[in-house]
Amino acid sequence: MFVLELTYTAPLEAVDAVLEEHVSWLDEQYRQGVFLASGRKSPRDGGVIIAVAGDRARIEAITAEDPFVTAGVCAYRVTEFTATKTAPALEAYRETL
């Protein structure tokens, strides 16, 4: 499992200019079963995504396609972790060491 932290590297006006494309990209990742949750940070200086994928290389390829990245308005910090405990609704994503 992965925590993806987005940090805006451009003014909010530049971020908002590509927000619609970013949301479409998010929707596609949800359809593919890669993203489990996402949202803006508060204060609004980026966002957070919880994701699942076979490996880090796949996540890095996915994040490289984010319109925020291709437009140069955000940077990603990718943290991989083993979800050994989850809420019942996320039991399918539980992992063992």
mmCIF file with all atom_site columns, N, CA and C in Angstrom, residues 6 9 11-12 16 19 37 44 50 59 63 77 79 94:
data_model
loop_
_atom_site.group_PDB
_atom_site.id
_atom_site.type_symbol
_atom_site.label_atom_id
_atom_site.label_alt_id
_atom_site.label_comp_id
_atom_site.label_asym_id
_atom_site.label_entity_id
_atom_site.label_seq_id
_atom_site.pdbx_PDB_ins_code
_atom_site.Cartn_x
_atom_site.Cartn_y
_atom_site.Cartn_z
_atom_site.occupancy
_atom_site.B_iso_or_equiv
_atom_site.pdbx_formal_charge
_atom_site.auth_seq_id
_atom_site.auth_comp_id
_atom_site.auth_asym_id
_atom_site.auth_atom_id
_atom_site.pdbx_PDB_model_num
ATOM 1  N N  . LEU A 1 6  ? 1.031  14.862 -2.265  1.00 0.00 ? 6  LEU A N  1
ATOM 2  C CA . LEU A 1 6  ? 1.251  15.864 -3.302  1.00 0.00 ? 6  LEU A CA 1
ATOM 3  C C  . LEU A 1 6  ? 1.554  17.191 -2.626  1.00 0.00 ? 6  LEU A C  1
ATOM 4  N N  . THR A 1 9  ? 3.760  23.049 -6.269  1.00 0.00 ? 9  THR A N  1
ATOM 5  C CA . THR A 1 9  ? 5.014  23.746 -6.557  1.00 0.00 ? 9  THR A CA 1
ATOM 6  C C  . THR A 1 9  ? 4.754  25.013 -7.369  1.00 0.00 ? 9  THR A C  1
ATOM 7  N N  . PRO A 1 11 ? 1.611  28.443 -7.899  1.00 0.00 ? 11 PRO A N  1
ATOM 8  C CA . PRO A 1 11 ? 0.476  29.121 -7.276  1.00 0.00 ? 11 PRO A CA 1
ATOM 9  C C  . PRO A 1 11 ? -0.839 28.375 -7.534  1.00 0.00 ? 11 PRO A C  1
ATOM 10 N N  . LEU A 1 12 ? -1.811 28.565 -6.646  1.00 0.00 ? 12 LEU A N  1
ATOM 11 C CA . LEU A 1 12 ? -3.094 27.869 -6.767  1.00 0.00 ? 12 LEU A CA 1
ATOM 12 C C  . LEU A 1 12 ? -3.793 28.150 -8.093  1.00 0.00 ? 12 LEU A C  1
ATOM 13 N N  . ASP A 1 16 ? -5.305 25.200 -10.216 1.00 0.00 ? 16 ASP A N  1
ATOM 14 C CA . ASP A 1 16 ? -6.716 25.191 -10.611 1.00 0.00 ? 16 ASP A CA 1
ATOM 15 C C  . ASP A 1 16 ? -6.897 25.118 -12.122 1.00 0.00 ? 16 ASP A C  1
ATOM 16 N N  . LEU A 1 19 ? -6.984 21.459 -12.778 1.00 0.00 ? 19 LEU A N  1
ATOM 17 C CA . LEU A 1 19 ? -7.728 20.668 -11.795 1.00 0.00 ? 19 LEU A CA 1
ATOM 18 C C  . LEU A 1 19 ? -8.711 19.707 -12.459 1.00 0.00 ? 19 LEU A C  1
ATOM 19 N N  . ALA A 1 37 ? -8.590 6.259  -1.565  1.00 0.00 ? 37 ALA A N  1
ATOM 20 C CA . ALA A 1 37 ? -9.062 7.505  -0.970  1.00 0.00 ? 37 ALA A CA 1
ATOM 21 C C  . ALA A 1 37 ? -8.139 8.628  -1.413  1.00 0.00 ? 37 ALA A C  1
ATOM 22 N N  . ARG A 1 44 ? -4.608 24.229 2.012   1.00 0.00 ? 44 ARG A N  1
ATOM 23 C CA . ARG A 1 44 ? -4.566 23.708 0.649   1.00 0.00 ? 44 ARG A CA 1
ATOM 24 C C  . ARG A 1 44 ? -3.212 23.978 -0.017  1.00 0.00 ? 44 ARG A C  1
ATOM 25 N N  . ILE A 1 50 ? -4.369 7.524  -0.973  1.00 0.00 ? 50 ILE A N  1
ATOM 26 C CA . ILE A 1 50 ? -4.046 6.174  -0.506  1.00 0.00 ? 50 ILE A CA 1
ATOM 27 C C  . ILE A 1 50 ? -4.236 5.259  -1.712  1.00 0.00 ? 50 ILE A C  1
ATOM 28 N N  . ILE A 1 59 ? 3.367  2.495  -9.185  1.00 0.00 ? 59 ILE A N  1
ATOM 29 C CA . ILE A 1 59 ? 2.863  3.733  -8.583  1.00 0.00 ? 59 ILE A CA 1
ATOM 30 C C  . ILE A 1 59 ? 3.607  4.936  -9.155  1.00 0.00 ? 59 ILE A C  1
ATOM 31 N N  . THR A 1 63 ? 1.861  8.080  -11.065 1.00 0.00 ? 63 THR A N  1
ATOM 32 C CA . THR A 1 63 ? 1.963  9.467  -10.624 1.00 0.00 ? 63 THR A CA 1
ATOM 33 C C  . THR A 1 63 ? 2.619  10.341 -11.680 1.00 0.00 ? 63 THR A C  1
ATOM 34 N N  . ARG A 1 77 ? 5.549  12.758 -3.063  1.00 0.00 ? 77 ARG A N  1
ATOM 35 C CA . ARG A 1 77 ? 6.358  11.986 -2.122  1.00 0.00 ? 77 ARG A CA 1
ATOM 36 C C  . ARG A 1 77 ? 5.625  10.668 -1.962  1.00 0.00 ? 77 ARG A C  1
ATOM 37 N N  . THR A 1 79 ? 5.296  7.034  -0.184  1.00 0.00 ? 79 THR A N  1
ATOM 38 C CA . THR A 1 79 ? 5.664  6.242  0.985   1.00 0.00 ? 79 THR A CA 1
ATOM 39 C C  . THR A 1 79 ? 4.974  4.893  0.875   1.00 0.00 ? 79 THR A C  1
ATOM 40 N N  . ARG A 1 94 ? -5.567 -5.905 3.567   1.00 0.00 ? 94 ARG A N  1
ATOM 41 C CA . ARG A 1 94 ? -4.695 -6.239 4.690   1.00 0.00 ? 94 ARG A CA 1
ATOM 42 C C  . ARG A 1 94 ? -3.547 -7.102 4.196   1.00 0.00 ? 94 ARG A C  1
#
